[in-house]
Structure formats: C-alpha cells, structure tokens
Coordinates of C-alpha atoms in Angstrom, one line a residue:
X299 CA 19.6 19.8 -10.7
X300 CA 22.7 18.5 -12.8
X301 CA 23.2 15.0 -10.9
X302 CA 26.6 14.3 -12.9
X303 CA 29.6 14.6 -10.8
X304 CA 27.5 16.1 -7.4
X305 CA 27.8 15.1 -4.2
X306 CA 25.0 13.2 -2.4
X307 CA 24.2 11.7 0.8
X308 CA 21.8 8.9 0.9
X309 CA 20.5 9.2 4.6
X310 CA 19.2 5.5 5.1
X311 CA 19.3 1.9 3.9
X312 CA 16.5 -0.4 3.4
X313 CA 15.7 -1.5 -0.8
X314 CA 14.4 2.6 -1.0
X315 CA 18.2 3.8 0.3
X316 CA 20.1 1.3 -1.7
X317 CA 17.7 1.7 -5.1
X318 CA 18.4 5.8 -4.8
X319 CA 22.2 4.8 -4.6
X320 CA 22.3 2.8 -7.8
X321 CA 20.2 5.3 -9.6
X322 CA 22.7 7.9 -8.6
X323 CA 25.2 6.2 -9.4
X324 CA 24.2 5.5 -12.6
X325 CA 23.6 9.4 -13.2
X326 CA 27.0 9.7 -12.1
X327 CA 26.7 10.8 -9.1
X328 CA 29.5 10.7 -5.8
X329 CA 27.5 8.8 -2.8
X330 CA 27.5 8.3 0.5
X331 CA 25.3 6.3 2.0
X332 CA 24.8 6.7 5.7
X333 CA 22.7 4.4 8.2
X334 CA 22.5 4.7 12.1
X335 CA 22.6 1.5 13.0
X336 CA 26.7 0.8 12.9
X337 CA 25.5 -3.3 13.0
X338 CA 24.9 -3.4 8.8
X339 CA 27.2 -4.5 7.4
X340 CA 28.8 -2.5 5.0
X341 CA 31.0 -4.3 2.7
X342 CA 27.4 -6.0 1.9
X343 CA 25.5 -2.8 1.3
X344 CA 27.8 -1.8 -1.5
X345 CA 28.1 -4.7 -2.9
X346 CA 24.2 -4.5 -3.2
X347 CA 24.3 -0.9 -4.5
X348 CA 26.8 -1.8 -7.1
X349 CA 24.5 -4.7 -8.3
X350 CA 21.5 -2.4 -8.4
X351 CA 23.5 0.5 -10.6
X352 CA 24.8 -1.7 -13.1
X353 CA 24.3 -1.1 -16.8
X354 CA 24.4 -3.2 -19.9
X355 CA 27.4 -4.5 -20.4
X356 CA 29.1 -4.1 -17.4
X357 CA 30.7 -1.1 -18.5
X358 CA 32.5 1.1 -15.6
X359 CA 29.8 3.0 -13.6
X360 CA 30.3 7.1 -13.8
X361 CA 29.5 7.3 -10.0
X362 CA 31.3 6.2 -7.3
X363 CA 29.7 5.0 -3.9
X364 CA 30.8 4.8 0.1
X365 CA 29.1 3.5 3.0
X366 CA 29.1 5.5 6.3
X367 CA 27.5 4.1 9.4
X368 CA 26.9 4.9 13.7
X369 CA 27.4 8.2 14.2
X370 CA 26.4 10.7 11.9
X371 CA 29.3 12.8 10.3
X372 CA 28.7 16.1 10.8
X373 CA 31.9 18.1 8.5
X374 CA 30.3 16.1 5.4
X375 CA 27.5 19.0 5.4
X376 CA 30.0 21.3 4.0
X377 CA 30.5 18.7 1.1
X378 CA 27.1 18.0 0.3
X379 CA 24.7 19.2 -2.6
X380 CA 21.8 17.0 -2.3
X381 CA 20.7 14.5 0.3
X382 CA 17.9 11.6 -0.7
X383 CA 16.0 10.7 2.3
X384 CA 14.4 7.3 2.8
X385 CA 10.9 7.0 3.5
X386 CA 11.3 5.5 7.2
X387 CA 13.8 8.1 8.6
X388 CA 12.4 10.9 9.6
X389 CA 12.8 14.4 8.2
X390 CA 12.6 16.4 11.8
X391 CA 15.7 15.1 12.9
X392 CA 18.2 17.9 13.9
X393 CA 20.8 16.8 11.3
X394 CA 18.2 17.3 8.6
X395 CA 17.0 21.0 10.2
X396 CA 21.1 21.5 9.6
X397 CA 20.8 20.2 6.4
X398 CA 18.4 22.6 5.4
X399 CA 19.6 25.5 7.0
X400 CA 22.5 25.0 4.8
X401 CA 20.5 25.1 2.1
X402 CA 21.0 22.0 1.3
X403 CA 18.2 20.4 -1.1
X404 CA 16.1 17.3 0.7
X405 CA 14.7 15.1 -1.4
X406 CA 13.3 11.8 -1.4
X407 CA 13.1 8.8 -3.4
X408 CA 10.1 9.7 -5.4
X409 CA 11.5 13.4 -6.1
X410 CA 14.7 11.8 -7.2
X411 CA 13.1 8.9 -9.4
X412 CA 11.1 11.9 -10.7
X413 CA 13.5 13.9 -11.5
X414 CA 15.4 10.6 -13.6
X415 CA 12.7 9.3 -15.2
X416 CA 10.7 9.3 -18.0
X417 CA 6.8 8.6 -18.8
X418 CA 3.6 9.7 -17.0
X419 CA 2.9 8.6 -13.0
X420 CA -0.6 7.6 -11.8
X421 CA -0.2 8.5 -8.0
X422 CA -2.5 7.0 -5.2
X423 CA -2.5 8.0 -1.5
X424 CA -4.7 7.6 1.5
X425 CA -4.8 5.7 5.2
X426 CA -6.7 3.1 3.7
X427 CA -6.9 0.7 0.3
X428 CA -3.7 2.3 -1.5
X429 CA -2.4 -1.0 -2.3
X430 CA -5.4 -2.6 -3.7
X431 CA -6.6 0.7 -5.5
X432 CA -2.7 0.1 -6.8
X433 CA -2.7 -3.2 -7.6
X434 CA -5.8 -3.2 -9.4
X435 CA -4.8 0.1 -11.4
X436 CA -1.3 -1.4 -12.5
X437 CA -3.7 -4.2 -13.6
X438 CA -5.9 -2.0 -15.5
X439 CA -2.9 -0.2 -17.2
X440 CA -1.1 -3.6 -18.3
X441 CA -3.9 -4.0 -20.3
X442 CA -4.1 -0.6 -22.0
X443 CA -0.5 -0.1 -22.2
X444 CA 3.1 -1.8 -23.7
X445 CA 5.1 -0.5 -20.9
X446 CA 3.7 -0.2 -17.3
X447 CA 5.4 -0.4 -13.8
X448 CA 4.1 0.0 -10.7
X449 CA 6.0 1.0 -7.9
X450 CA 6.7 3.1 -4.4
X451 CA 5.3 1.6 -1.2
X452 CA 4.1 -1.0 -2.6
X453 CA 7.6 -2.9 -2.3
X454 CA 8.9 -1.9 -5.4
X455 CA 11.1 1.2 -5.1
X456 CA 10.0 3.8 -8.2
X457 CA 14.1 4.8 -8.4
X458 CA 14.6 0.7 -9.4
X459 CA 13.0 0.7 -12.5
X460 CA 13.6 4.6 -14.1
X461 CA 16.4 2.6 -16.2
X462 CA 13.5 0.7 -17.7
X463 CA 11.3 3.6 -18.6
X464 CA 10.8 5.0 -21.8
X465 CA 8.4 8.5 -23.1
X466 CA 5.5 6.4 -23.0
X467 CA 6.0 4.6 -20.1
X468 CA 3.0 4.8 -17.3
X469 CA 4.4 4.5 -13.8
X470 CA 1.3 3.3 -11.3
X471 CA 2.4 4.4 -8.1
X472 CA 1.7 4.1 -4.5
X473 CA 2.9 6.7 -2.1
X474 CA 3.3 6.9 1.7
X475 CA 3.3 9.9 3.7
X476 CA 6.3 9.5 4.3
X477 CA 7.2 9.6 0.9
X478 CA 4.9 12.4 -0.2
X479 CA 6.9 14.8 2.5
X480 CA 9.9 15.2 0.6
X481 CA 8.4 15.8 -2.7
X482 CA 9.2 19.2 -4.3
X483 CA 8.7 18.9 -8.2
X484 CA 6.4 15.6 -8.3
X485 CA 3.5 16.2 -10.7
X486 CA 1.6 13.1 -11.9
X487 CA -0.7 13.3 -14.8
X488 CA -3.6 11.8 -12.5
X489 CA -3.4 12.2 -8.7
X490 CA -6.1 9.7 -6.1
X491 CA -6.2 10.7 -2.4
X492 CA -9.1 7.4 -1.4
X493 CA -9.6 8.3 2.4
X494 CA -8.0 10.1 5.5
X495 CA -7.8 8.7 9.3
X496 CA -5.6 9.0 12.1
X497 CA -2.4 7.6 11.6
X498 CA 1.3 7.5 12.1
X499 CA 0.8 10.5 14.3
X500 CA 4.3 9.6 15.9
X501 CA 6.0 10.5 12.9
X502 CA 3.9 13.4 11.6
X503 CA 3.0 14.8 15.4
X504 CA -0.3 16.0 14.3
X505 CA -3.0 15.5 12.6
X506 CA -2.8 18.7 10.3
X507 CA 0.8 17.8 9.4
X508 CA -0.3 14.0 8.2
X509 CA -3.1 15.6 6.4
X510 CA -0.8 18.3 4.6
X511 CA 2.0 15.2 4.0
X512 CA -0.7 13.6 1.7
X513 CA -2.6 16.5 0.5
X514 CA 0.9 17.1 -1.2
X515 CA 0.4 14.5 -3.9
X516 CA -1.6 17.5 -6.0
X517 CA 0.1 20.1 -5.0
X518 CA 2.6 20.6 -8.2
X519 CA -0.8 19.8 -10.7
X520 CA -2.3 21.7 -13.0
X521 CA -5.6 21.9 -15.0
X522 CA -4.1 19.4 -17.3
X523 CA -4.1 17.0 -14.8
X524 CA -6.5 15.2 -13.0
X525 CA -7.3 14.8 -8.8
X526 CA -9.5 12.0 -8.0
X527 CA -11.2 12.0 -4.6
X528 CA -13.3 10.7 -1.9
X529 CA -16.8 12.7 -1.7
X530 CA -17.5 11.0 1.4
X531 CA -14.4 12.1 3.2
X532 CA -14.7 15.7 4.6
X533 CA -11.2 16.6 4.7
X534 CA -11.1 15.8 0.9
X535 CA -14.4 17.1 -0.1
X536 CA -12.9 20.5 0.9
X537 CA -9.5 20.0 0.0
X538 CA -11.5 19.5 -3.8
X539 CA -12.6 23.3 -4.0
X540 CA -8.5 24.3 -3.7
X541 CA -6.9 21.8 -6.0
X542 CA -6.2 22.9 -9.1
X543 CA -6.1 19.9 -10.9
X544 CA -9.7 18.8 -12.7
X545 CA -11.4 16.9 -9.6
X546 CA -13.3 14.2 -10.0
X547 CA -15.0 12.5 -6.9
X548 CA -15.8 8.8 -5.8
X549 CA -18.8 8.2 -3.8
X550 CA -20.8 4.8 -2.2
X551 CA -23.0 6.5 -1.1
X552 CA -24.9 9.3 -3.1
X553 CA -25.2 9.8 -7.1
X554 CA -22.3 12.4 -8.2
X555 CA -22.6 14.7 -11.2
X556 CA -19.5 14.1 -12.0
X557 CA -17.5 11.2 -10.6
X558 CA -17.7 7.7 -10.1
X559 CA -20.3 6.2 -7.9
X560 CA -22.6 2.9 -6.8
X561 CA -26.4 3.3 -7.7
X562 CA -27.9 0.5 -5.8
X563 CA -25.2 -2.4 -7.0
X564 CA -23.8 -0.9 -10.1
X565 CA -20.8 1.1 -10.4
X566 CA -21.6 3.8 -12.4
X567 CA -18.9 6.2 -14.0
X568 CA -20.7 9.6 -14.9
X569 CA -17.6 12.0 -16.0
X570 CA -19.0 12.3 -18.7
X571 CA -22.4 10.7 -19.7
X572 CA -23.1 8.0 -17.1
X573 CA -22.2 4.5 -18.3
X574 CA -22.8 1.2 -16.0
X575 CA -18.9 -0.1 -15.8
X576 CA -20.4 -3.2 -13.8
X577 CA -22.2 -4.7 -10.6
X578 CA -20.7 -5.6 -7.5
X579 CA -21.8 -9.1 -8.0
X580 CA -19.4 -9.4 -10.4
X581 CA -16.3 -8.5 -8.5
X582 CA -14.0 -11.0 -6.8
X583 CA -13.3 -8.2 -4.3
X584 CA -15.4 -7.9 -1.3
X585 CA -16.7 -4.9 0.9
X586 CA -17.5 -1.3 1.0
X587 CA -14.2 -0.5 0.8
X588 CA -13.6 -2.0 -1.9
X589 CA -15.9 -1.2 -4.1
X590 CA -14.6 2.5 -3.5
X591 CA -11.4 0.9 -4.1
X592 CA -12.5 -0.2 -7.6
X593 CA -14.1 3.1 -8.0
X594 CA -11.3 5.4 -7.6
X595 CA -9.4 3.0 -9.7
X596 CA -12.1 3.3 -12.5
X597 CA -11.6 7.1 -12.0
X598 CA -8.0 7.4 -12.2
X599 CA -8.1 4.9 -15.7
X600 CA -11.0 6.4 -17.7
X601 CA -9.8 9.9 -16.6
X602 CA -6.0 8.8 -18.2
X603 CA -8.2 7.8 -21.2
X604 CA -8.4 4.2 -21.0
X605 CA -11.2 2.9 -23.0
X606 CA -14.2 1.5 -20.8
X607 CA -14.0 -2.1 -22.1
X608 CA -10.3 -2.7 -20.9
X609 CA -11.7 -1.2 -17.7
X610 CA -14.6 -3.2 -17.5
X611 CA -13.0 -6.4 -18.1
X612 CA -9.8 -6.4 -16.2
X613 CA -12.5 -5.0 -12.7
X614 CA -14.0 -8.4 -13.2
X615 CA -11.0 -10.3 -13.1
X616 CA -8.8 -9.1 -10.6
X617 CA -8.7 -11.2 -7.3
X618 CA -7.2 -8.6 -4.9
X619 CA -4.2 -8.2 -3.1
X620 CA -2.4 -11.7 -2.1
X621 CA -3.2 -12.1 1.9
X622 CA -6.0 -9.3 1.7
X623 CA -9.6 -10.8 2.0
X624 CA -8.3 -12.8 -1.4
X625 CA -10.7 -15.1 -2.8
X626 CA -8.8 -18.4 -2.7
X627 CA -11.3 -20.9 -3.9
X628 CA -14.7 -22.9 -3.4
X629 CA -14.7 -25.9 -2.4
X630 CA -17.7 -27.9 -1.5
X631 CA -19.5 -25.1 -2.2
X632 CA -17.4 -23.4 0.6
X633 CA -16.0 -20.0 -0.2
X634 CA -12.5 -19.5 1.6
X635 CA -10.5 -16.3 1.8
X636 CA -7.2 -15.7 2.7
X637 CA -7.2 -12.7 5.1
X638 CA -3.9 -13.1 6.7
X639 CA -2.8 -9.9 6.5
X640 CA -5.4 -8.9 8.9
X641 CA -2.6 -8.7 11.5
X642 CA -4.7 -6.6 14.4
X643 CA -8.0 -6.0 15.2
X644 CA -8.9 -2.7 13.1
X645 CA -7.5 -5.0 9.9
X646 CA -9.3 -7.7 10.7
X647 CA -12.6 -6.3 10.9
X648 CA -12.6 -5.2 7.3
X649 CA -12.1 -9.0 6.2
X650 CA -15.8 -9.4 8.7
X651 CA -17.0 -6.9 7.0
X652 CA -16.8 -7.8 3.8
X653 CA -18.2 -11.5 4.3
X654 CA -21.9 -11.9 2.4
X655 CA -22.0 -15.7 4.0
X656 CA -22.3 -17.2 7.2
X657 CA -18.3 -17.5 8.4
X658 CA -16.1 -20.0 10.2
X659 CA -13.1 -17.8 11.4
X660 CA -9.4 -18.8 12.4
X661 CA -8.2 -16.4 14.8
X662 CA -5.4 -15.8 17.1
X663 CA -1.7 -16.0 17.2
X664 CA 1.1 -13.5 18.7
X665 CA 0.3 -12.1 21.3
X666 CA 1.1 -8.1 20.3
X667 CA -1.4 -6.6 23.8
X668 CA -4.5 -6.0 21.2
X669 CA -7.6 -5.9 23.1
X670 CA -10.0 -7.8 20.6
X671 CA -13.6 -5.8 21.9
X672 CA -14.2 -4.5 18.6
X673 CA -13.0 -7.4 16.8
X674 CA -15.3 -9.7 18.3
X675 CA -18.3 -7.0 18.8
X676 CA -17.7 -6.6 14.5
X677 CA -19.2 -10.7 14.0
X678 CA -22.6 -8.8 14.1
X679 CA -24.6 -12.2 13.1
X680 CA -21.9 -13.6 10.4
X681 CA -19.4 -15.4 12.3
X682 CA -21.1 -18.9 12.9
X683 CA -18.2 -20.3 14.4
X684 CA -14.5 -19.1 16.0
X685 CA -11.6 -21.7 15.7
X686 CA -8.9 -20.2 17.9
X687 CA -5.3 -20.8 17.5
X688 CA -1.8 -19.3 19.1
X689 CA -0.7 -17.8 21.9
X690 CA -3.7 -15.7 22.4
X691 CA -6.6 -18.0 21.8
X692 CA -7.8 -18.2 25.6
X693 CA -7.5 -14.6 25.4
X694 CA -9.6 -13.8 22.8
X695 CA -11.6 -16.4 24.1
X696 CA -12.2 -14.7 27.3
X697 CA -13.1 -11.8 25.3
X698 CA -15.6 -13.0 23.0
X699 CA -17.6 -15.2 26.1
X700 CA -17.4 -11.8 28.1
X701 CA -19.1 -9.9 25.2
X702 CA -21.8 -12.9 24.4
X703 CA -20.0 -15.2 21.1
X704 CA -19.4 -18.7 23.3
X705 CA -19.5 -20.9 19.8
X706 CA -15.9 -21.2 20.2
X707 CA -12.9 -24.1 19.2
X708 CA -9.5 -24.4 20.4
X709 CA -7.0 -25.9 17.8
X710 CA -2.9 -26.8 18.7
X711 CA -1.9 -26.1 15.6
X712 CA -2.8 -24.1 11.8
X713 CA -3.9 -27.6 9.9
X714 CA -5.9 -28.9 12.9
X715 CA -7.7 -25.3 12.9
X716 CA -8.0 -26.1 9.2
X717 CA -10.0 -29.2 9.3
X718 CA -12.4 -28.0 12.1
X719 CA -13.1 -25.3 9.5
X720 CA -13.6 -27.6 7.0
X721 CA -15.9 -29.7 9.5
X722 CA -17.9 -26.9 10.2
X723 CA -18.5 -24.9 7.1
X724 CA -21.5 -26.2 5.3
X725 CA -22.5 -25.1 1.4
X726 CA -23.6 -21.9 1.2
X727 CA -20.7 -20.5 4.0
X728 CA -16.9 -18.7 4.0
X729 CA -14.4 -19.9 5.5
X730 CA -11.8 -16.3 6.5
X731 CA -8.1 -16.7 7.9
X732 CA -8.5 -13.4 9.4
X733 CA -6.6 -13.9 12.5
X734 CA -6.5 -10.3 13.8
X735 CA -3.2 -10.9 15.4
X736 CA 0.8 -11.5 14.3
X737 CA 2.0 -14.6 12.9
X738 CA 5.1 -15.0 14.4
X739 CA 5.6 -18.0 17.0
X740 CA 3.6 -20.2 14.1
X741 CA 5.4 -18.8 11.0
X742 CA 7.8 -16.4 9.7
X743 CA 5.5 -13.7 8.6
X744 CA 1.6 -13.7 7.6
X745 CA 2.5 -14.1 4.3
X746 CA 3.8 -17.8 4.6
X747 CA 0.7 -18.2 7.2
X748 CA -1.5 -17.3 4.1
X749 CA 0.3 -19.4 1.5
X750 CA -0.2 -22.5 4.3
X751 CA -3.9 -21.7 4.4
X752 CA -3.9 -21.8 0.5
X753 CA -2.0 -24.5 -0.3
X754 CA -4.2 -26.2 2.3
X755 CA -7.4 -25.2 0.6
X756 CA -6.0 -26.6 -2.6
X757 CA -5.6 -29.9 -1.3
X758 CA -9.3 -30.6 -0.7

C-alpha cells in the first residue's frame, strides 16, 4: 500500500499508537488518532507524535496529524484507507467489524513497521520466556552484527526505530498475541514459538483463537526461512508437521535429531553435527525454563548463521532480564537475586524453581486477592526461611502455617526485611526478592522495589 498522501486512523494511544503516528507521518501520511478515553489530553498527544516523526533537520513533515477522542466518530469510515490498531484494543469491537466490512485494511503496528522498514526480523512468541529468549537474542546479535535493534513488546515499539534501519539491519523482536493478530504480510527470516498455556482468554475468547493468534508468527514463511520450536509442547510439536518454514525443535528433555537440546547438563546444538555450545553451570540464568530459553535462542542465532563462538560466549555472559530471577551479586558467599518481577503466585514460583541453594525469601506486599497455596506448597525443601513484608504478610502467613512452613518473620518495612535476610543467610545460601505479590503501597512499581533490593545488596 502507497502510504503517501492516505488517510489513516490510528485507533489507540499508548508509545505503540503514538510511534505508528510518527512513522506515518513521516511516510506522509494524513492521521487521526483516536483514543476512548476523552480524559488524555490531546494538545499533549500531538505534541508527542510530532516529536516522534521528526526528521533531520527539522525540515516540514509530509504528513499531517489530528487527535480525536470519547466517542468514536462513525462518518470518518467513509474517509478512511487504512486503520493501525494498537496492541491493547481489541480487534472484535463492532467499529472494527464496520471497519472491515468496508473493506477497510486493519493493521497493526508490526504490519505497518513491516511494511516501512528495512533489514531482516528474528520473531519470538510464546506464554512464557519471550522477553528473556529476546533479551538474550538481541545480545547475541549485537555481537554478530553492526546494526541490531530489538523491539515490539518488549517496550520498544518496532515502528520507533524503522527510520534507523538500514538493508542489513537485524530487528530482534518480541511479539504479543495481540500484536501477531493483525499481521497480514509479516515474514521474518527466523520465526520462535518457546511454549503455549492458557492466557489472556478474555481477549482472545478461546483457547483455539489464542493459539491461532500466535501460531500466525509463521504463517507468511517459506522454506527459506526458519520456525524454531518447542518439542515438548504438544500444540507445537504438531503445529511443526504444517509449517512451511525449515523447523527446528528445542528440547530439555530428550536428544533431538535435529534441534537444540540438554544431554545431561550440556546444551547441545545438533542441526547439523552435534556440537557442545556449553553447560548449565556456566550460565548466570537459572531454571528449566531457562535453559529452554537459552536453547531456542541458540536455535534462532546459529540457524541466522551466527558463528558458534559469538554464541557461546555472549550465553555465558548474559545476566538475564533486570527484575527476573537476575543474579545481583555474592556477598559473603551469599547468592542474592532480584526476582521482583514475580508479581503473583504462578511468577513467583519460577524464581523457587530455579534456586540450586537453600533460600531466605522476602515475600508479600499488595494485597491483589491471590491465594498463595501453590506459592507456598512450591518451597518443596529450599526455602529455609520466609521474611514477610506488606499488606499481605499475616496472610500469607496464615497460608503457609496452614499448609506446614511455620519458619516465618515479619518485617515493617523493605530494609528491615533486608537485614533479617542478611542475618539469616549463611555461605553456601540465596537470598530471592520474589515477593509473589504487587509492589504498590511500598513503591511505585516492582521495578524501583528491585532497584532498592540491589542497591541494598551493594552496600554490604
């Protein structure tokens, strides 16, 4: 589609709204861009648009932009040839149904920043681990490439960096469900689907329609491209025999003859002859999960063509995500992790999980109406000691004395839960801030919660 001089609606705000608006813009496009909620402030929202179109120089942008929001003006679908959805409105709405009956194309972000850019995209999907498998990928890349970005869900919208990208360019890119359901062209050289679980079944209805949302990450590849997937998920292992990509498989649990896979400790890429790419000893990433992480990653970079020694090296340093089970330091000869993104129960079991020590564990905080059964049932022999904090510690509390764990602390506030952690932990043990619940009442977000923790480890 010729962008220059159409007429597009931008149905949402948010950075993915305002970074398709700039790009538009810059393609010299005629915007609208419409929110709901009639409390934004507009004036604001263009100003920000304007800011994210502008090109060197300041020269006069070939687009033009207005902002339209509250109720949803229905004699613009008459103008319209292209509407760019953002990721968290939804695309059953009746307006959009209209919008289609029209004939009026739907796109997303991802399609549009697609359709504008340049260079080849590395895609990953899945309920679980896409912004590790990400992270660590982007990481991979940097070191095997001049110019790399990574983008989508992640935090980084894919549309605010196609200005940047060039023919060799290699975009690392995480995509949402949400994002994936309003692809239509979107081919990326190498394609990872890591797992599939129930999830955000209020958006997609059913569990067939999430599964098709992400299955769609292949579904424009060819047999010059590449699908990497989980063997140990059923849903993908059959979804393998229709893809017409080249599939290759991840495994931690059997040998593959052709994929990626852990033999004992040793993560073992056999596309083509096997070769030991390293043990899990010498990761700084902990967990089942992650070491399937690490292997679709591996996957997705040797099957791009990176060479096995920029693979090798840059899997043995990466830390992890910021707030996700991430090493911090050792103190004392005390391992502490920062885990505060484990905001609920089912997160905050994988940061258990993944512990290899006897643990002392801060938990509690906002009170979201979790029950904390499996949380607590999850210890399973390594928590040695639970130092509660927040709103919900006598809750939790309750919980774990019902279900049998009584060696339990109370602490008023985050630094006195700290230093019992410190007065607890003995060489040889972790210390995890895996709280299992929200921050908010202590801090703004878990993120300043896990920078406290950290900045608080450094100080020993």
């Amino acid at each position: 589609m010729n962008l220059k001089d159409s007429k597009v609606l931008v149905f949402g705000s948010g950075i993915s709204g305002e970074a398709a608006a700039g790009l538009l813009m810059r393609e010299g496009s005629d915007i609208v861009l419409y929110d709901g909620n009639e409390q934004l402030d507009a004036d604001r929202i263009k100003s920000e648009i304007l800011e994210q179109a502008q090109t060197e120089g300041h020269e006069k942008l070939p687009g033009t932009v207005s902002v339209v929001l509250g109720e949803f003006p229905v004699q613009m679908l008459d103008e319209l040839d292209l509407t760019v959805m953002s990721p968290g409105v939804p695309t059953d709405l009746p307006v959009v149904e209209e919008m289609r009956k029209k004939n009026i194309p739907v796109w997303g972000e991802i399609e549009l920043a697609y359709a504008c850019g340049k260079g080849d995209v590395l895609a990953i999907t899945g309920t679980n681990g896409k912004t590790t498998t990400t992270s660590l990928l982007g990481e991979i890349m940097k070191n095997a490439r001049e110019s790399v970005f990574v983008v989508g869900n992640i935090g980084n919208p894919y549309t605010s960096i196609v200005p940047q990208t060039k023919e060799d360019s290699v975009i690392v890119a995480e995509m949402s469900s949400f994002q994936l359901e309003t692809v239509h062209s979107f081919r990326p050289k190498v394609s990872a689907i890591l797992n599939i679980t129930p999830d955000h079944l209020n958006r997609h209805h059913t569990m067939d329609a999430y599964i098709e949302a992400k299955e769609r990450i292949a579904a424009n590849q060819t047999s010059e491209d590449f699908c990497v997937l989980n063997y140990e998920d059923e849903v993908l292992r059959k979804f393998g025999e229709s893809v017409d990509a080249q599939v290759l498989y991840f495994s931690s649990q059997r040998k593959l003859n052709r994929g990626v896979y852990l033999d004992g400790s040793t993560i073992v890429c056999g596309i083509d002859e096997p070769v030991a790419v390293c043990d899990t000893a010498d990761l700084q990433i902990l967990g089942t999960h992650n070491y399937e992480n690490a292997m679709a990653a591996v996957a997705m970079a040797y099957a791009y063509g990176v060479p096995m020694n920029v693979i090798r090296k840059t899997l043995k340093e990466f830390r992890g995500v910021e707030h996700r089970i991430e090493f911090v330091a050792e103190k004392n000869g005390v391992a502490y992790y920062n885990d505060s993104k484990g905001t609920n129960p089912d997160a905050a079991i994988r940061g258990i999980q993944a512990m290899n020590r006897p643990t002392v564990l801060i938990g509690g905080g906002y009170d979201k109406e979790s029950s904390y059964d499996e949380w607590i049932n999850a210890f399973d022999g390594k928590v040695k000691k639970l130092v509660l904090i927040g709103a919900t510690r006598e809750k939790i509390a309750e919980t774990a004395r019902r279900l049998g764990f009584t060696d339990i602390v109370m602490a008023d506030t985050f630094e006195e839960a700290f230093e019992k952690c410190v007065e607890y932990a003995q060489p040889g043990d972790a210390v995890l801030l895996s709280p299992a619940c929200a921050s908010w009442g202590m801090f703004k977000n878990y993120e300043e919660r896990g920078d406290k923790f950290k900045e608080l480890v450094e100080q020993l």
